[in-house]
Tab-separated table of C-alpha atoms and ligand atoms in Angstrom:
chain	number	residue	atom	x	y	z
A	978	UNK	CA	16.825	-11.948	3.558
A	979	UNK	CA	18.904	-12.301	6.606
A	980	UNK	CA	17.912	-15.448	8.310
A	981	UNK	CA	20.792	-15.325	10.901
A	982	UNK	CA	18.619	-12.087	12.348
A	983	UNK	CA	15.597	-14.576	13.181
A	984	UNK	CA	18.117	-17.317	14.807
A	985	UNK	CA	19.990	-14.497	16.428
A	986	UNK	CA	16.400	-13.234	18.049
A	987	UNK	CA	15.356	-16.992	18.662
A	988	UNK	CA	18.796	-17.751	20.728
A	989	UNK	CA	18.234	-14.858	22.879
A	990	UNK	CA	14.708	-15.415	23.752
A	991	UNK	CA	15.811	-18.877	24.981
A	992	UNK	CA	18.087	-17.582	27.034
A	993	UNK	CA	16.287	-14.731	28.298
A	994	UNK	CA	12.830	-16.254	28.981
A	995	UNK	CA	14.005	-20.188	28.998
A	996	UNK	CA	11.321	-21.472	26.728
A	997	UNK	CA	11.220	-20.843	23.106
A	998	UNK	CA	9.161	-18.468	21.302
A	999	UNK	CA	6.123	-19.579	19.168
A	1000	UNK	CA	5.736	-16.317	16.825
A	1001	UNK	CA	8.013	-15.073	14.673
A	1002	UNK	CA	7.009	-11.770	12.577
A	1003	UNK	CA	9.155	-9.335	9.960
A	1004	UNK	CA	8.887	-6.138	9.094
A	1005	UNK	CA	11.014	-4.225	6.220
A	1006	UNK	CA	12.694	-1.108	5.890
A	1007	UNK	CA	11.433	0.858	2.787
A	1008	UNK	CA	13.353	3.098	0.269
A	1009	UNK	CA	11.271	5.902	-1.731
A	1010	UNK	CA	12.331	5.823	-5.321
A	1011	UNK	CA	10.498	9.439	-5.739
A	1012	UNK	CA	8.062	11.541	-4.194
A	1013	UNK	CA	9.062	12.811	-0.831
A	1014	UNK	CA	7.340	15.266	1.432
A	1015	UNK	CA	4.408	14.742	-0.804
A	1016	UNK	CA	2.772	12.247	2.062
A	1017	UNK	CA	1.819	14.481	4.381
A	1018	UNK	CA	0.416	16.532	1.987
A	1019	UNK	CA	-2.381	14.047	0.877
A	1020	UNK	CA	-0.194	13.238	-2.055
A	1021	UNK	CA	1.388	10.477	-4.167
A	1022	UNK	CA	4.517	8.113	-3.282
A	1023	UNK	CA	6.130	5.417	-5.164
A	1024	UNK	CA	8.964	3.629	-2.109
A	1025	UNK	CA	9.342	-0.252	-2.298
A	1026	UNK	CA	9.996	-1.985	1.020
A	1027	UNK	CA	14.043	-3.188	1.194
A	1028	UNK	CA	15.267	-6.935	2.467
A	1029	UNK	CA	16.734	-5.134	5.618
A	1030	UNK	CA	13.710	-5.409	8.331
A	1031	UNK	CA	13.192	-5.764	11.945
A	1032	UNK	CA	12.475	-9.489	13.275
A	1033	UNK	CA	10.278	-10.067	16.365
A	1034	UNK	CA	10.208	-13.478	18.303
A	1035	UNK	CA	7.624	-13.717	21.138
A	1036	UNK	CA	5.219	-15.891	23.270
A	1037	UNK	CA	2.163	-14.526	24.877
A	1038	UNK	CA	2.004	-14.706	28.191
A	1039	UNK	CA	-1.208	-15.839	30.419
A	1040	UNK	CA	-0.991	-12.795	32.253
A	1041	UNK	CA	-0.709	-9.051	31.270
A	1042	UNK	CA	2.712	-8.998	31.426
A	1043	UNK	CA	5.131	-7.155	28.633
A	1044	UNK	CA	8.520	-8.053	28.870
A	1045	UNK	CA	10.692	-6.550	25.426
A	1046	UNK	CA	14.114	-7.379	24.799
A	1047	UNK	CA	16.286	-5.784	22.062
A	1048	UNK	CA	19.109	-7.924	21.089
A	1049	UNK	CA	20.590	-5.137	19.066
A	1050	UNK	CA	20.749	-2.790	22.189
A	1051	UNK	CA	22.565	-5.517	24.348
A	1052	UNK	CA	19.964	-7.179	25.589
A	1053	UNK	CA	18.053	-4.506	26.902
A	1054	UNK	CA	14.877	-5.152	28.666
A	1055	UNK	CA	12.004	-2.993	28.729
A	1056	UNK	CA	8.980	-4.710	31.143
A	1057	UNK	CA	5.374	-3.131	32.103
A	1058	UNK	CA	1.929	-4.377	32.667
A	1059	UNK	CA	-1.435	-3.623	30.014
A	1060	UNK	CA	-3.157	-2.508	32.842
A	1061	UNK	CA	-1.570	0.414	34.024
A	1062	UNK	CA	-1.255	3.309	32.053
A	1063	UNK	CA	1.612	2.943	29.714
A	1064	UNK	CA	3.895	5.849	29.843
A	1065	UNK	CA	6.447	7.095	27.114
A	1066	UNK	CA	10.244	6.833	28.245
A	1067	UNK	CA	12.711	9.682	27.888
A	1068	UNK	CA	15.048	6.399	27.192
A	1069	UNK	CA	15.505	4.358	25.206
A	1070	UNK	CA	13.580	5.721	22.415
A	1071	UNK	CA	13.597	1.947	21.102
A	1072	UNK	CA	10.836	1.086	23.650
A	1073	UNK	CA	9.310	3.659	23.003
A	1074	UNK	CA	7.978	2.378	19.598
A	1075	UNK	CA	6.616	-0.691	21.059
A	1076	UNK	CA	5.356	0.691	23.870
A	1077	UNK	CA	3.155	2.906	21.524
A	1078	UNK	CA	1.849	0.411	19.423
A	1079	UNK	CA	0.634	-1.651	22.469
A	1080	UNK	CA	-0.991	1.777	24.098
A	1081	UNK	CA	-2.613	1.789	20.327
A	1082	UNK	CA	-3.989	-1.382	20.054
A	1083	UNK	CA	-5.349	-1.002	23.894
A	1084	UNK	CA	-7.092	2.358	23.040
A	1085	UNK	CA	-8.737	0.384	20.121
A	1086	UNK	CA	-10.482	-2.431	22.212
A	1087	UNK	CA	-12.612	-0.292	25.099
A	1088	UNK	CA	-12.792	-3.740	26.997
A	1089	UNK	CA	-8.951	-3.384	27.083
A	1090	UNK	CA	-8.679	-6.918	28.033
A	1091	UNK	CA	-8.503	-9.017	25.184
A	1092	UNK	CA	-5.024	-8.269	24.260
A	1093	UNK	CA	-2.379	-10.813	26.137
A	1094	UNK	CA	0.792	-9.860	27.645
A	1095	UNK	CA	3.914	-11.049	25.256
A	1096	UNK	CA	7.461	-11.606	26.023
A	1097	UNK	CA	9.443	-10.402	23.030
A	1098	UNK	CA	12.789	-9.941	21.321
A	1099	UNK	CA	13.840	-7.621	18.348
A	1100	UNK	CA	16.498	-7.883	16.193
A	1101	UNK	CA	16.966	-5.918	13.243
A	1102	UNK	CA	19.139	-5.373	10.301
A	1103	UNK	CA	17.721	-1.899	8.559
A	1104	UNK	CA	20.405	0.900	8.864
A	1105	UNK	CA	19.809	3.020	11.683
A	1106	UNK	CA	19.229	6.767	11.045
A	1107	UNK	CA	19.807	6.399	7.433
A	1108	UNK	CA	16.276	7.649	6.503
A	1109	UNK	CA	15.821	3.843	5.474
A	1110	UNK	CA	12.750	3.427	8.216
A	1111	UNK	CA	13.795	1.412	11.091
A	1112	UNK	CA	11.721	3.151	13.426
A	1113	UNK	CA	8.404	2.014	11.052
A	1114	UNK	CA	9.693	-1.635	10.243
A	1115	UNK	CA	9.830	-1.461	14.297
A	1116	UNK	CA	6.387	-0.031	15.041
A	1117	UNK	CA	4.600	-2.293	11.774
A	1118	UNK	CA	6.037	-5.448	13.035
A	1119	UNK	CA	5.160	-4.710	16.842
A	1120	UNK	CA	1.724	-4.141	14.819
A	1121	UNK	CA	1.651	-7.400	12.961
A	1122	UNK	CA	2.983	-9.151	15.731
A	1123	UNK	CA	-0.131	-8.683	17.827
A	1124	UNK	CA	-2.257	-9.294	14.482
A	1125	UNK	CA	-1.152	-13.012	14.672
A	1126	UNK	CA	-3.113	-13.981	17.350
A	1127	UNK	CA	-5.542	-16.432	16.844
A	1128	UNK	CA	-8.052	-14.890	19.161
A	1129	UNK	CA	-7.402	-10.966	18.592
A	1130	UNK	CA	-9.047	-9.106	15.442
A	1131	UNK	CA	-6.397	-9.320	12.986
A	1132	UNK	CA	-5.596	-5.663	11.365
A	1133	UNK	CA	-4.649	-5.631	7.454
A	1134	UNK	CA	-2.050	-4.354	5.919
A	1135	UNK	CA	-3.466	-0.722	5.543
A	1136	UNK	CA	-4.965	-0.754	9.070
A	1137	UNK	CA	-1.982	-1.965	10.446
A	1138	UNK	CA	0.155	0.653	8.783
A	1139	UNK	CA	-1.942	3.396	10.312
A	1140	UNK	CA	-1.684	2.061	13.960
A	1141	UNK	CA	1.889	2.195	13.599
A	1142	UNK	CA	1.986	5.463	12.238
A	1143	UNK	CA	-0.656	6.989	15.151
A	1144	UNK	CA	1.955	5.290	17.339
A	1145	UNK	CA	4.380	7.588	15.925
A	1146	UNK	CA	2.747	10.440	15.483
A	1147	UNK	CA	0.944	10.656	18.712
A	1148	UNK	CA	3.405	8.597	21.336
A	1149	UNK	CA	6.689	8.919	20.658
A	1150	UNK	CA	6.301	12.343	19.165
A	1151	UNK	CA	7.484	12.452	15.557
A	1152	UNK	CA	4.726	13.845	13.152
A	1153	UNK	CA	5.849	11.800	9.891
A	1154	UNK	CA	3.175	11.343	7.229
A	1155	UNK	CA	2.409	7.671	6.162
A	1156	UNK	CA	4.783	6.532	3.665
A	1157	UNK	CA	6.981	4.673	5.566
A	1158	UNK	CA	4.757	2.383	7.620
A	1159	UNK	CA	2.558	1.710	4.549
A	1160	UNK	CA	5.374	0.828	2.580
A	1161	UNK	CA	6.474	-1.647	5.107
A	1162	UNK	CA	2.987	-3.436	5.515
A	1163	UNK	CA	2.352	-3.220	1.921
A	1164	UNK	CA	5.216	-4.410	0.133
A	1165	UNK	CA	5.317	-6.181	-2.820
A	1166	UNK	CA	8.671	-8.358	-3.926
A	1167	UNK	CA	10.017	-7.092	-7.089
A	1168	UNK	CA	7.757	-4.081	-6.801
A	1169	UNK	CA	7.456	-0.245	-6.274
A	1170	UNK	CA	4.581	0.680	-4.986
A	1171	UNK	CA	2.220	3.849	-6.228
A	1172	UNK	CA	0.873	5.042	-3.183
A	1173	UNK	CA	-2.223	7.520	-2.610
A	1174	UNK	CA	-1.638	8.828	0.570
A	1175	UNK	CA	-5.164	9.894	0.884
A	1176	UNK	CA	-7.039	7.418	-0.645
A	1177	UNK	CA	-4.511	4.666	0.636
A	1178	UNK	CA	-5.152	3.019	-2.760
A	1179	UNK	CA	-1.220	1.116	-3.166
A	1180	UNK	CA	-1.143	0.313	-6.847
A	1181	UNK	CA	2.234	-2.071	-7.155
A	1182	UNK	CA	4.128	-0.944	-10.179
A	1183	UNK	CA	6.422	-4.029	-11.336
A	1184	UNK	CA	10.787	-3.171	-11.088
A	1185	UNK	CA	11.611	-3.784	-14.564
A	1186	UNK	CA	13.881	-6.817	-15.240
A	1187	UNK	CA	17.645	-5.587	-15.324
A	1188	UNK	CA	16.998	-3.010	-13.082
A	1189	UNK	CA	19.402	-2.479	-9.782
A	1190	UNK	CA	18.076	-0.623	-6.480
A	1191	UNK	CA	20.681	0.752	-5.117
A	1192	UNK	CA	21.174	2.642	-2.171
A	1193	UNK	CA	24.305	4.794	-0.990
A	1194	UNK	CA	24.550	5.727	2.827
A	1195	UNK	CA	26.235	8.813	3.162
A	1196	UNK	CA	27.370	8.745	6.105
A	1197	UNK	CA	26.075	12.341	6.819
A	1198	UNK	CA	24.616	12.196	10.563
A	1199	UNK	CA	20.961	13.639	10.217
A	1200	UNK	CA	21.168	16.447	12.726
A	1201	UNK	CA	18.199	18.737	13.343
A	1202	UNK	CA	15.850	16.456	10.878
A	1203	UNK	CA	12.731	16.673	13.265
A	1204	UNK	CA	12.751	20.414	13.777
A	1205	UNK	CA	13.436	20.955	9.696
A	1206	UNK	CA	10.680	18.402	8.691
A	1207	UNK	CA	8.209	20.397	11.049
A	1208	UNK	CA	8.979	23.333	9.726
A	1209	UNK	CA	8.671	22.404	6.494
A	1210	UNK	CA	5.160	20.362	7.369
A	1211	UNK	CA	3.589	23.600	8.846
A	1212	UNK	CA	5.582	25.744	5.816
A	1213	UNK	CA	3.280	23.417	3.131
A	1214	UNK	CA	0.341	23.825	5.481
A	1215	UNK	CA	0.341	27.790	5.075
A	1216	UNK	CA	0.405	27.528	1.696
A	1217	UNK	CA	-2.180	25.305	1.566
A	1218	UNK	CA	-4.241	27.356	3.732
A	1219	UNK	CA	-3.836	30.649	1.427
A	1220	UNK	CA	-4.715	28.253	-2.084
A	1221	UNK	CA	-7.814	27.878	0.507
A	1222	UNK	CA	-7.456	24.045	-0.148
A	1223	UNK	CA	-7.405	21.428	2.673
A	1224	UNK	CA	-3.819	20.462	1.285
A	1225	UNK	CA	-1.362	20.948	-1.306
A	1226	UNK	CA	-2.552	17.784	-2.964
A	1227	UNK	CA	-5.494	19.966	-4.382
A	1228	UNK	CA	-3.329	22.749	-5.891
A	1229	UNK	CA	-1.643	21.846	-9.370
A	1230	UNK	CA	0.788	24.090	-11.245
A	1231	UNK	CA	-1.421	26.336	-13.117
A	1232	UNK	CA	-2.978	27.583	-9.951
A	1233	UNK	CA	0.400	28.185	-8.347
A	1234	UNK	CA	1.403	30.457	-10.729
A	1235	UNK	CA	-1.973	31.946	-11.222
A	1236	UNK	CA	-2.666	32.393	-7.384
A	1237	UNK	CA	0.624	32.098	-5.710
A	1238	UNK	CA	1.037	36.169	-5.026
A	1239	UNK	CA	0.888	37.154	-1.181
A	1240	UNK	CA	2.209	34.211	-0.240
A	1241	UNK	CA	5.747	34.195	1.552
A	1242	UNK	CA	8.293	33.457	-1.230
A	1243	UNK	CA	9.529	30.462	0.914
A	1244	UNK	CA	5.987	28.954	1.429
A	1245	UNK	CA	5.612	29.189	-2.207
A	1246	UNK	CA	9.106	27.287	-2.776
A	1247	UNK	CA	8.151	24.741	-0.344
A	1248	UNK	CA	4.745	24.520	-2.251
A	1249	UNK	CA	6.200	24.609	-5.732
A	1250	UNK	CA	8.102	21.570	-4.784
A	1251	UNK	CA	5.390	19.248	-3.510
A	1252	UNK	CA	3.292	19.893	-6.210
A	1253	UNK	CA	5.609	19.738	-8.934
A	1254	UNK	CA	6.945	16.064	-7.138
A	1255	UNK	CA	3.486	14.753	-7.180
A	1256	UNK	CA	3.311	15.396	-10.645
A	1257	UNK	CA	6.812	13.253	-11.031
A	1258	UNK	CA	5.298	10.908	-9.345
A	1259	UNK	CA	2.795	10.162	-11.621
A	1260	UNK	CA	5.473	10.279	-14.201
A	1261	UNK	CA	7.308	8.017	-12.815
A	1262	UNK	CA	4.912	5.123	-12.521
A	1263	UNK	CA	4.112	5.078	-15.743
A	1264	UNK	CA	7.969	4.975	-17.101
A	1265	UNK	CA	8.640	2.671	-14.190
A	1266	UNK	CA	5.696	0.188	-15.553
A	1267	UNK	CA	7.064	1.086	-19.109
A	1268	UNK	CA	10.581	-0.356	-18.037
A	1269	UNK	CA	12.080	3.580	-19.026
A	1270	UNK	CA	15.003	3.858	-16.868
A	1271	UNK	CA	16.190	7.054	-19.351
A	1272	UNK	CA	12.667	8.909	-18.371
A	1273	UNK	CA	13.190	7.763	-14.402
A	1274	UNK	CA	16.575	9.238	-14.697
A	1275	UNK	CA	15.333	12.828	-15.878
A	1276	UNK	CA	12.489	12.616	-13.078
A	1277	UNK	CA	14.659	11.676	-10.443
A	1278	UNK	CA	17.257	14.495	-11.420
A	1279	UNK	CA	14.441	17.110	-11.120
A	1280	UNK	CA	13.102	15.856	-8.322
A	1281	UNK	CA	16.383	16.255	-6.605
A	1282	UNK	CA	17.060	19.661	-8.109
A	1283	UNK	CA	13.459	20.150	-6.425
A	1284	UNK	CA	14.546	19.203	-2.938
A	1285	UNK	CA	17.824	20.968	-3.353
A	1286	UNK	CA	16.442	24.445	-4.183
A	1287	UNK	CA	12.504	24.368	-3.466
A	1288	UNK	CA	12.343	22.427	-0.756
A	1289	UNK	CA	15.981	23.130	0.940
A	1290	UNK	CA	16.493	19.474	2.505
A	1291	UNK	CA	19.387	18.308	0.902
A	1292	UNK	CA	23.281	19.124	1.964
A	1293	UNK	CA	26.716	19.811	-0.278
A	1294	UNK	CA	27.554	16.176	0.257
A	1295	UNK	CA	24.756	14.676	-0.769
A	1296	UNK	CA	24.554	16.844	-3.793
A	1297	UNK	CA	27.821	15.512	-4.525
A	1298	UNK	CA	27.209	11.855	-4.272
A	1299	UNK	CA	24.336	12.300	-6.644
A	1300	UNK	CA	26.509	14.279	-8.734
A	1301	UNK	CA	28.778	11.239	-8.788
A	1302	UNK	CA	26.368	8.506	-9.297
A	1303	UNK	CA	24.955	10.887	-12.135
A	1304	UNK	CA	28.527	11.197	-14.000
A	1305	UNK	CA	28.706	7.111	-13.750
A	1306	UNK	CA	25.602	6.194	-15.070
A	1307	UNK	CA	24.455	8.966	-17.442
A	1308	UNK	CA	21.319	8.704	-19.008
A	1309	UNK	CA	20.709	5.300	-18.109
A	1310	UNK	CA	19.676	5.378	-15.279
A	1311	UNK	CA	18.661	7.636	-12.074
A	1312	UNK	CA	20.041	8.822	-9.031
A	1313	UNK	CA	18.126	11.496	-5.886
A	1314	UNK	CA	18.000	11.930	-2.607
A	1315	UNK	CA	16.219	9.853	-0.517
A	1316	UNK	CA	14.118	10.034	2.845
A	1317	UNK	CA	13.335	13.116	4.972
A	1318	UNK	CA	16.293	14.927	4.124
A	1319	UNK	CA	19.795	16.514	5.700
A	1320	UNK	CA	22.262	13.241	4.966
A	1321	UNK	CA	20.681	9.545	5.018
A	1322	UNK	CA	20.811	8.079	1.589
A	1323	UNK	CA	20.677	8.324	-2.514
A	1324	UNK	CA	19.244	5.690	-4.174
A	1325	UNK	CA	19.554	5.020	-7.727
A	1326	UNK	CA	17.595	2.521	-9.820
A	1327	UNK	CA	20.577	1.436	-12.336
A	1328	UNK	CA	20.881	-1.246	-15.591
A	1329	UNK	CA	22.410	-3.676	-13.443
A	1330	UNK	CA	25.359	-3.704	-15.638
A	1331	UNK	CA	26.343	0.174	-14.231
A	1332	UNK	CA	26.589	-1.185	-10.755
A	1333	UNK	CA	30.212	-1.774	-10.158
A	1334	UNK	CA	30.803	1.457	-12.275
A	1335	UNK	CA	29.056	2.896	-9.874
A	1336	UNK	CA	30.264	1.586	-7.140
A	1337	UNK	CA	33.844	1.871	-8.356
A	1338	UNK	CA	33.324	5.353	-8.873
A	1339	UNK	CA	32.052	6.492	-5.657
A	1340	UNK	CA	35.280	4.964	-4.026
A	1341	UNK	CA	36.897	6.713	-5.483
A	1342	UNK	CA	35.433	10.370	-5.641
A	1343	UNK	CA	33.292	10.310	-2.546
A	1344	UNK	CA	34.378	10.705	1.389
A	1345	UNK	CA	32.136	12.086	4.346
A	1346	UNK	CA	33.104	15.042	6.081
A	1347	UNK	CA	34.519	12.599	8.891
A	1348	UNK	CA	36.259	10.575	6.506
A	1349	UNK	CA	33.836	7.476	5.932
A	1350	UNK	CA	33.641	5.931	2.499
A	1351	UNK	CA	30.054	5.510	1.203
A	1352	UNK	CA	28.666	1.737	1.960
A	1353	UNK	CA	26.673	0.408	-1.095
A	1354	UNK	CA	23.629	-1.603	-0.694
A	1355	UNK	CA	22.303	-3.181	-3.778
A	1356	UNK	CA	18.679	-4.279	-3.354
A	1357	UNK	CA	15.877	-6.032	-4.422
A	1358	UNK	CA	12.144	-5.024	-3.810
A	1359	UNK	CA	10.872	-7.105	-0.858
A	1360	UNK	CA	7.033	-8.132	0.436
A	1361	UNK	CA	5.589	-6.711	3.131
A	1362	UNK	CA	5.253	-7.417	6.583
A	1363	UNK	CA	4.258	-11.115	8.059
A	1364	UNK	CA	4.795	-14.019	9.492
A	1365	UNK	CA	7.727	-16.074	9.172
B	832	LIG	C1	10.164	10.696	6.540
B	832	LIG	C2	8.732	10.537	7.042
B	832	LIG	C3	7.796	10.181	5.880
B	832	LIG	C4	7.962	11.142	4.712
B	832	LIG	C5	9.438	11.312	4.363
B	832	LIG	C6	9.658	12.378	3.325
B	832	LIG	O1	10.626	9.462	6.083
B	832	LIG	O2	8.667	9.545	8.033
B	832	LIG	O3	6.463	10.147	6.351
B	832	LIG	O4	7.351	12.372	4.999
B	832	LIG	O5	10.206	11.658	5.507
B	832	LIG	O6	9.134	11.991	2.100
């Protein structure tokens, strides 16, 4: 926990709006141990939410004013009324994520009127574009920030998690599935959580003791990730559509092989993958609740094999810092890709003991095509979303 982010967000408010603020909300980051691509495919997940999160200080206002500073963007101010149509920016896309969690919660209440205008300021400490969910610690706490208010219908956890995602989806324009935000109301300290991302059943599965998160930023700038993850969302929606299922999450194994002629080779790849993961997935919460690190290790390895040649999403050096992490830690542990794909992160869950071999290890052997040394972060599994 970084409590230098909420002092940092409380000094700027002063100074912006010269009166203090009177809420102060958090949302975290998330990191997906295993099971990726599977969400939008009505499937199974098992992230935990990160202590990296986005902080939100505010006051409502008596009128139906917005006024949104980010204190990570320079101060930036982003101001509009509730009662005119609230339009999406070209720039800054920052804005844009609050902006569509207020149009949200406005379509939601056909009065309109009960929500307050706010005067806000965000500070955050979740890597940007590191597949590590800034965007959804942004858009959940926006969400839980509003929830706060004595007088407005609180939303849950789950509810919550689905605003932000519409937000996403349907505002600023990115068609993610709804891992990230869920994982970010939802989370549990010291905990993975099981997700059903159709049933929205979260099952928390406990991080056994002696166990190290860790995540490894590449450093690999994530070019082209929307156009590749909407490719591959409408590549696993053809396949579903020939197993004549409403999707893959209704297709197992046997029935790929069985049925899988006519379809397009690289559907059936992309297919083969997602259903094979959400089998790891189940896998894995059951060696995760066991304490097996040696059976995560093997399903994280095939999962990333899975990614690598089903699915197509990962790159040479990210292949290589798994490679790297593997060679370190052996069977003790396990090491994948993380996220949407095409750079971000690995994260390995590690005997704490392998670490700083670990660590030590990818100082030496791993640079980024530009250079940069791999930065290390070594977490713990945090709660969800809330007040602070
Ligand atoms: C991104 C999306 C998620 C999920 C992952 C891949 O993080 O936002 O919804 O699809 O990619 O598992």
């Amino acid at each position: 926990m970084n409590d230098s982010l909420t002092a940092r967000a409380a000094d700027v408010f002063l100074a912006a709006f010269g009166q203090p603020a009177t809420i102060r909300v958090q949302a975290p980051g998330r990191v997906n141990l295993i099971g990726e691509h599977t969400d939008y495919n009505g499937g199974l997940v098992l992230p935990c939410a990160i202590g990296y999160r986005t902080v939100i200080v505010a006051r409502p206002r008596a009128d139906r004013r917005m006024r949104v500073v980010a204190a990570d963007y320079d101060d930036a101010i982003d101001e509009y009324a509730l009662d005119a149509p609230i339009e999406r920016l070209a720039a800054p896309m920052w804005a844009n994520y609050v902006r569509g969690v207020v149009h949200e919660l406005l379509q939601r209440e056909p009065s309109g009127h009960s929500l307050p205008g706010m005067d806000m300021v965000i500070a955050g400490d979740v890597p940007q574009g590191a597949g590590l969910s800034s965007s959804a610690s942004l858009s959940v706490a926006v969400c839980t920030l509003f929830s706060t208010l004595p007088d407005h219908p609180g939303l849950g956890p789950i509810e919550a998690a689905l605003v932000a995602q519409r937000a996403e989806n349907d505002f600023v324009g990115c068609k993610c599935g709804n891992m990230d935000q869920i994982s970010s109301a939802c989370g549990v300290q010291d905990h993975a959580l099981l997700i059903d991302c159709r049933s929205l059943q979260v099952s928390p599965v406990p991080i056994p003791a002696g166990a190290a998160i860790m995540i490894v930023e590449s450093h690999i700038t994530r070019g082209l990730v929307d156009s590749a993850y909407n490719t591959r969302r409408a590549q696993c929606e053809q396949a579903a559509r020939h197993f004549g299922v409403p999707a893959l999450r209704d297709v197992d194994l046997a029935t790929l092989a069985e049925k899988g002629d006519g379809l397009d080779p690289v559907a059936l790849r992309r297919a083969r993958h997602v259903v094979s993961e959400n089998a790891r997935v189940v896998a894995a919460a059951e060696a995760l609740a066991a304490g097996d690190l040696e059976r995560m290790g093997e399903l994280m390895a095939a999962s990333h094999a899975s990614m690598r040649d089903d699915f197509e999403i990962t790159v040479p050096a990210i292949d290589r810092l798994v490679d790297i992490v593997k060679d370190a830690i052996g069977d003790a542990g396990g090491v994948r890709m993380t996220g949407g794909g095409f750079g971000g992160c690995v994260v390995a869950l590690v005997p704490e003991a392998l670490v700083e071999v670990a660590r030590l290890a990818l100082a030496r052997d791993y640079r980024a095509p530009n250079g940069a040394q791999a930065t290390v972060h070594v977490c713990r599994a945090a709660a969800g979303a809330g007040s602070l």
